[in-house]
Amino acid sequence: MNKSMIRYILSWILTLEGIFMLLPWATGLFYHEDSAWYFLLLSVCSICVGLILTRFKPKRTVFYMREGCIATALSWIMISLVGCLPFVLSGEIPSFTDALFETVSGFTTTGATILNDVEALSHCMLFWRSFTHWLGGMGVLVFLLAVIRMSGGSNMNLMRAETTGPSVAKLVPKLMHSARIVYLIYIGLTVLMLVFLLAGQMPFFDAVTTALGTAGTGGFGIRSDSIAGYSPYLQWVVTVFMLLFGVNFNAYYLILFKKWRQLFHMEEVRYYFIVVLAATALITANIYNTAVSFEQNLREAAFQVASIITTTGFGTVDFNLWPETSRLILVLLMFCGACAGSTGGGMKVSRFIILIKTMIREFGSYLFPKSVKKIKMDGKTVEDEVIRGVNVYLIAFVVVFVASMFCLSLENVDLVTNFTSVAATINNIGPGLNLVGPMENYSFYSNFSKYVLMFDMIAGRLELFPLLILIYPPTWKGIFKKTKE
Amino acid sequence: MNKSMIRYILSWILTLEGIFMLLPWATGLFYHEDSAWYFLLLSVCSICVGLILTRFKPKRTVFYMREGCIATALSWIMISLVGCLPFVLSGEIPSFTDALFETVSGFTTTGATILNDVEALSHCMLFWRSFTHWLGGMGVLVFLLAVIRMSGGSNMNLMRAETTGPSVAKLVPKLMHSARIVYLIYIGLTVLMLVFLLAGQMPFFDAVTTALGTAGTGGFGIRSDSIAGYSPYLQWVVTVFMLLFGVNFNAYYLILFKKWRQLFHMEEVRYYFIVVLAATALITANIYNTAVSFEQNLREAAFQVASIITTTGFGTVDFNLWPETSRLILVLLMFCGACAGSTGGGMKVSRFIILIKTMIREFGSYLFPKSVKKIKMDGKTVEDEVIRGVNVYLIAFVVVFVASMFCLSLENVDLVTNFTSVAATINNIGPGLNLVGPMENYSFYSNFSKYVLMFDMIAGRLELFPLLILIYPPTWKGIFKKTKE
C-alpha cells in the first residue's frame, strides 16, 4: 500500500481545513464573540502541521482503488476529529462525543443534532456547523482536486471514492477541470439561493447559514423550529433549491454548455422529478384535512418531500403526526435519496433505476430464454461492473443497516425510533420518526449508540465502500511490512 | 405459450386435491360431523372435472420456464380457491375472503389466521387446515411429479418453480425418482414425529395435526394458545422437529445413502445451525429475568427461534412482550428463513451465504484489482446465473415488500404492525409483532389488505418469480393469438 501518498493527501486536507476555519473566525470577530479565537488557534495549528507534512512529497504516486478508499475514509474521520474541537474547547458543546456527533453530522450533511437548544450557540459556531454542510456536500477531496495539482494519473480513484452514485464520469477530460467546474456551479447556485433568500427579507446571517445548509443538503437549522418560522415565500425558495441541489450536477453542466439533447436523455433526473411530484401529490391528498388552506397543504407536503428525498432534513411541520401513509412515503423517500452526482445522500435514484431494470431483464429472460438484453440508461449500455457494484451496494447497505439496528436495539427504545435513526443517519437525512422525529433530537442515545450512528453517517456519505474497506481486516494484512509494491 | 400443457397440469392438480379431500371427509365421519359431507361433495366434483380434463392430452409437451411459472402460480391459486370452499359451504368461516385467507395461509405454510376462536371449528376442518400445511410444505406439483409419469423432458421447470432455494438440483438423474425420494423422506420424518408426540401422551388428534403443521413448517395450531398448553417434553419435541424440517432435504438423502463426505460439505446446513444456536443463546441471555427457571428460559428461546427461523409460527410465549433486542433478533430471523430445499420459507440461508460472499468478493476486487475470484459453495463454484438470480430475488423481494407496505399503510395501523404483517406473510411465518403478535390474529384487516397479504403469502411460498411472471403484462402479450410457437 502506498502509505506516503495517503499521508500526503491527509496533510493537504488538514491544511485546507485550517484555511476554512478562518471563515468562522471572521464571523466571530464580526459579532465580537470570544469563541472565535479557538478557530484561529486551530486554524494556525492545522495549517502549520499540514504544510510541514506536505513538504515530504511521496516518491511513488501510484494509487489504486484501495488507497483511494483509505485516504478518503481517513480524511473524513480526520476532518471530523479536528472540526469538533472548537465546540469542545469553547465549552459550547462540552461533551467530546456530542461535539464529534454534531461535526460528523455536519460534514456528512446529515443534519442530525444532539442540541436541545440550538439558539444558545454563538454565531461563529452556528456558521461553522452550516459551513461543514457546504464543504461535505460536494466533498473535501473534490475540493482538493480542484485547487491542488496532484501528480500521478490515478487521482480518479479519490474522486470515485467521494463522489456519489453508481458510476463516476469526468465532465471534461482533465480531472482538475472537472472538479473546478463542479465547484463553480456549486458556488454559483449557492449565491443564487442567497440572493433569493435576501430578496424575501430573511436576515443576512440566517440567509447565509440556510443557503449553506441547503446547498450541502445538510439540514442544520439555526432556529429550534428549523424553517417553520419563516414566511411562505422563503419556504418555497428553500423547497425549490433543495430540489435543485438534489439534481445531478452534470445536468447543470449540460445546461451551461447548451447540450440540450444529452440533457433530455438524463433518465435519472426525469424519474427524480416524477417521484417528487407523485409523493407530493399523494401526501397533499393524504393530509388534506390537517391544513388550513390548499396552499399551506401543498407547501407542507412539497417542503417535506423535497427535504427528505434530497436528504436535507429541514422541517416546517412535525410529520411525525401525519397519517401512516404519509409517514411511510417519507420513510421510503429516505432510502430513495436524490440523484447521483448531487450533494444529496440516500441510495440514489439511478441505483433504483438500475435495480428495477435488472429485475425486468430477468423477467424477460424467463419469457424469452434465448434473448440476452443489455441494460441501458441515458441511451447508453450500463457496464456489467456497474450493475454488479449496485447489487453489492444493496447487500452492503442491508448488512450495515442490520448491524446498526442490532447495536441500537440494546437501548430498549422502540423499533420505529431505532429503524428510522439508522435510516436517517445512513442516508444522511437527519430527522426520523417517533423519538427522533423532526421536533426531537438524538441526545437521549448512549455514547455507544452515538458512535454507531456516526459510523453510519460517514458510511452513508461515502457510499459504504471506503469505510468498509477501512475496517475490513485483510486490507491491513502485512501493512507494517516494508514492501516495494 | 403452451396453453394446453398448462391446462393439463391444472387438471391433474385438481384431481389430486379432490383425492386429498377424502381424508378430512374420513376424519369428519369418524367424529360424526355433518360438515364432512362438503368434503365428499367437493372431492367428487374435483375428481370428475379434473379427470375429464386430463383426457385431452396436449399434443406438444415442450415446456419452458415461462409455462413452468404460470402453471405453478395458477395451480396454487386454484387449490386455494377450491380448498376454501368447505369452510364457506359449511358456514364455519362464513366470509369467502376470510376462508380464502385461511386456506392460502394453510397451503403456503404461513399459518396466519383470521380466526378469533380456533377451538370452535369442527375436527374435519381443523384436520384440513393442518393437512394443507403438509401438502403445501413440500409442494403439490412435486407430489404430482412423484406420482404421475409426465411425458416431455422439461418438467424440471415445474420442480424449479415450486421448490425453494437459489438453485434446484435433482438428487438422482430421474426427476420422478427425485420427487419420490423427497416425499418418502418427508412422510418418514412426519411419522417419526408423530411417534415422539404420542410417546409424550399428546392426544391422537392433536398429535396428527401438530405433526402435519410442523412438517410443513406451517404453524396452524388447534388450540388458541398454540403449543403453550402442552408439556415441556412435547415443546422440546416440536422444537427439534421444526428445526429438522428446516434442514435441506438433500442432507437426509445423503444420510440415508451414507454420503458423509458430501454431508459435511453442506455449508448451508452448518450456518443454519450456527444461526439457531447464536440466536437462542442471545435471546436466552436477553430474557434472563423473565423466566422462572433456566430450563424454561432456554426452552422458550429455543422454541421461538426454531419456530421463526423455520417460518413455522407456533408459539409458546408472547414474544411481543420481550425486550427490543430479542424482538429485533426474531424480526431478522423472519427474513433469514430456513435452508433451501426444506419446507421452510423466508429468503433462505443459502441466499444469504451467496450474498455475503458476493460482498466479500467485491472487497477483494478493491484490494487486488487484478484477481477475479469465483464464489464457491459446498466446495463447488456457484454459477454466475445463480448469483444473478439471488441478486434479482433480493431486488424483487424489496419491491414486493415496499408495494405491500404501501397498500397496508392505507389502514392507518402502526408501522411495526404493517411491517411485520408483510414480513410474516411474505416469509410464510404467521405471527408478527404488535397487533399481529403471537396472541393476536389478522381478522382486523380490511378485505383489500387481506388480498394483499394473500398475494404476499403465495409470492413468498413460490419465491416471487412465478407470481410476478403471472402478473407481468408482457407475459400475456399475444396470448389470444393462435401460434404454433
CSV table of C-alpha atoms in Angstrom, one decimal, chain A residues 64-66 69 282 323-325 327-329 331-332 355-356 358-363 365-367 369-370 388-389 391-392 394-396 399 402 405-406 409-410 412-416 433 465 468-469 472 474-475, chain B residues 64-66 69 282 323-325 327-329 331-332 355-356 358-363 365-367 369-370 388-389 391-392 394-396 399 402 405-406 409-410 412-416 433 465 468-469 472 474-475:
chain,number,residue,atom,x,y,z
A,64,TYR,CA,-5.2,2.2,-6.6
A,65,MET,CA,-8.8,2.0,-5.5
A,66,ARG,CA,-7.7,0.6,-2.1
A,69,CYS,CA,-10.8,4.3,-0.3
A,282,LEU,CA,-50.1,11.7,-2.5
A,323,PRO,CA,-51.2,9.7,8.9
A,324,GLU,CA,-49.4,6.3,8.3
A,325,THR,CA,-49.4,6.5,4.5
A,327,ARG,CA,-45.2,8.6,7.1
A,328,LEU,CA,-44.4,5.5,5.1
A,329,ILE,CA,-43.9,7.6,1.9
A,331,VAL,CA,-39.6,6.6,5.1
A,332,LEU,CA,-39.4,5.3,1.5
A,355,LEU,CA,-32.1,-2.3,-9.9
A,356,ILE,CA,-35.5,-2.2,-11.4
A,358,THR,CA,-32.1,-5.6,-13.7
A,359,MET,CA,-35.3,-7.2,-12.4
A,360,ILE,CA,-37.2,-6.5,-15.6
A,361,ARG,CA,-34.4,-8.0,-17.6
A,362,GLU,CA,-34.6,-11.2,-15.5
A,363,PHE,CA,-38.4,-11.4,-16.2
A,365,SER,CA,-35.1,-14.0,-19.6
A,366,TYR,CA,-37.9,-16.1,-18.3
A,367,LEU,CA,-40.2,-15.2,-21.2
A,369,PRO,CA,-34.8,-17.5,-22.7
A,370,LYS,CA,-32.7,-17.1,-25.7
A,388,ARG,CA,-22.5,-5.7,-10.0
A,389,GLY,CA,-21.5,-2.7,-8.0
A,391,ASN,CA,-26.1,-5.1,-6.4
A,392,VAL,CA,-23.2,-5.3,-3.9
A,394,LEU,CA,-27.6,-3.1,-1.9
A,395,ILE,CA,-26.2,-6.1,0.0
A,396,ALA,CA,-23.7,-4.0,1.9
A,399,VAL,CA,-25.6,-5.6,6.2
A,402,VAL,CA,-29.0,-4.6,10.2
A,405,MET,CA,-30.1,-1.8,14.2
A,406,PHE,CA,-28.8,-4.6,16.4
A,409,SER,CA,-31.6,-2.3,20.0
A,410,LEU,CA,-29.5,-2.7,23.2
A,412,ASN,CA,-34.5,-0.8,24.5
A,413,VAL,CA,-36.0,2.1,22.5
A,414,ASP,CA,-39.0,1.2,20.2
A,415,LEU,CA,-38.3,-0.4,16.8
A,416,VAL,CA,-39.5,2.6,14.8
A,433,LEU,CA,-39.8,9.2,13.3
A,465,PHE,CA,-17.2,1.0,0.4
A,468,LEU,CA,-16.0,-0.9,4.9
A,469,ILE,CA,-12.6,-1.3,3.2
A,472,TYR,CA,-12.1,-4.9,6.5
A,474,PRO,CA,-7.5,-8.2,5.0
A,475,THR,CA,-6.9,-4.6,4.0
B,64,TYR,CA,-40.3,-23.6,-20.9
B,65,MET,CA,-39.6,-21.7,-17.7
B,66,ARG,CA,-42.5,-19.3,-18.6
B,69,CYS,CA,-44.0,-20.4,-13.7
B,282,LEU,CA,-28.6,-14.3,22.7
B,323,PRO,CA,-37.2,-6.7,25.2
B,324,GLU,CA,-36.3,-4.9,22.0
B,325,THR,CA,-33.1,-6.9,21.3
B,327,ARG,CA,-37.8,-8.7,19.2
B,328,LEU,CA,-35.3,-7.5,16.7
B,329,ILE,CA,-33.5,-10.9,16.5
B,331,VAL,CA,-37.6,-10.0,13.1
B,332,LEU,CA,-34.2,-10.7,11.5
B,355,LEU,CA,-25.0,-12.5,-0.9
B,356,ILE,CA,-22.3,-12.2,1.8
B,358,THR,CA,-20.6,-11.7,-3.3
B,359,MET,CA,-19.9,-8.7,-1.0
B,360,ILE,CA,-16.6,-10.1,0.2
B,361,ARG,CA,-15.5,-10.8,-3.3
B,362,GLU,CA,-16.2,-7.2,-4.2
B,363,PHE,CA,-14.0,-6.1,-1.2
B,365,SER,CA,-11.5,-6.7,-6.0
B,366,TYR,CA,-10.8,-3.4,-4.3
B,367,LEU,CA,-7.8,-4.8,-2.6
B,369,PRO,CA,-7.9,-5.4,-8.7
B,370,LYS,CA,-6.3,-8.0,-10.9
B,388,ARG,CA,-27.6,-13.1,-10.7
B,389,GLY,CA,-30.8,-14.9,-9.6
B,391,ASN,CA,-29.4,-10.6,-6.6
B,392,VAL,CA,-32.6,-10.2,-8.6
B,394,LEU,CA,-33.3,-9.6,-3.3
B,395,ILE,CA,-34.5,-6.7,-5.6
B,396,ALA,CA,-37.9,-8.3,-6.3
B,399,VAL,CA,-40.1,-4.2,-4.5
B,402,VAL,CA,-42.5,-2.0,-0.3
B,405,MET,CA,-46.4,-2.0,2.9
B,406,PHE,CA,-47.8,0.9,0.9
B,409,SER,CA,-50.5,1.8,5.1
B,410,LEU,CA,-53.9,2.9,3.9
B,412,ASN,CA,-53.7,3.7,9.3
B,413,VAL,CA,-52.3,0.9,11.6
B,414,ASP,CA,-48.9,1.5,13.2
B,415,LEU,CA,-45.8,0.9,11.1
B,416,VAL,CA,-44.5,-2.1,13.1
B,433,LEU,CA,-45.4,-8.0,16.3
B,465,PHE,CA,-40.9,-15.2,-9.7
B,468,LEU,CA,-44.5,-11.9,-10.6
B,469,ILE,CA,-44.3,-13.5,-14.1
B,472,TYR,CA,-46.1,-9.2,-15.6
B,474,PRO,CA,-45.6,-8.8,-21.4
B,475,THR,CA,-46.2,-12.4,-20.4
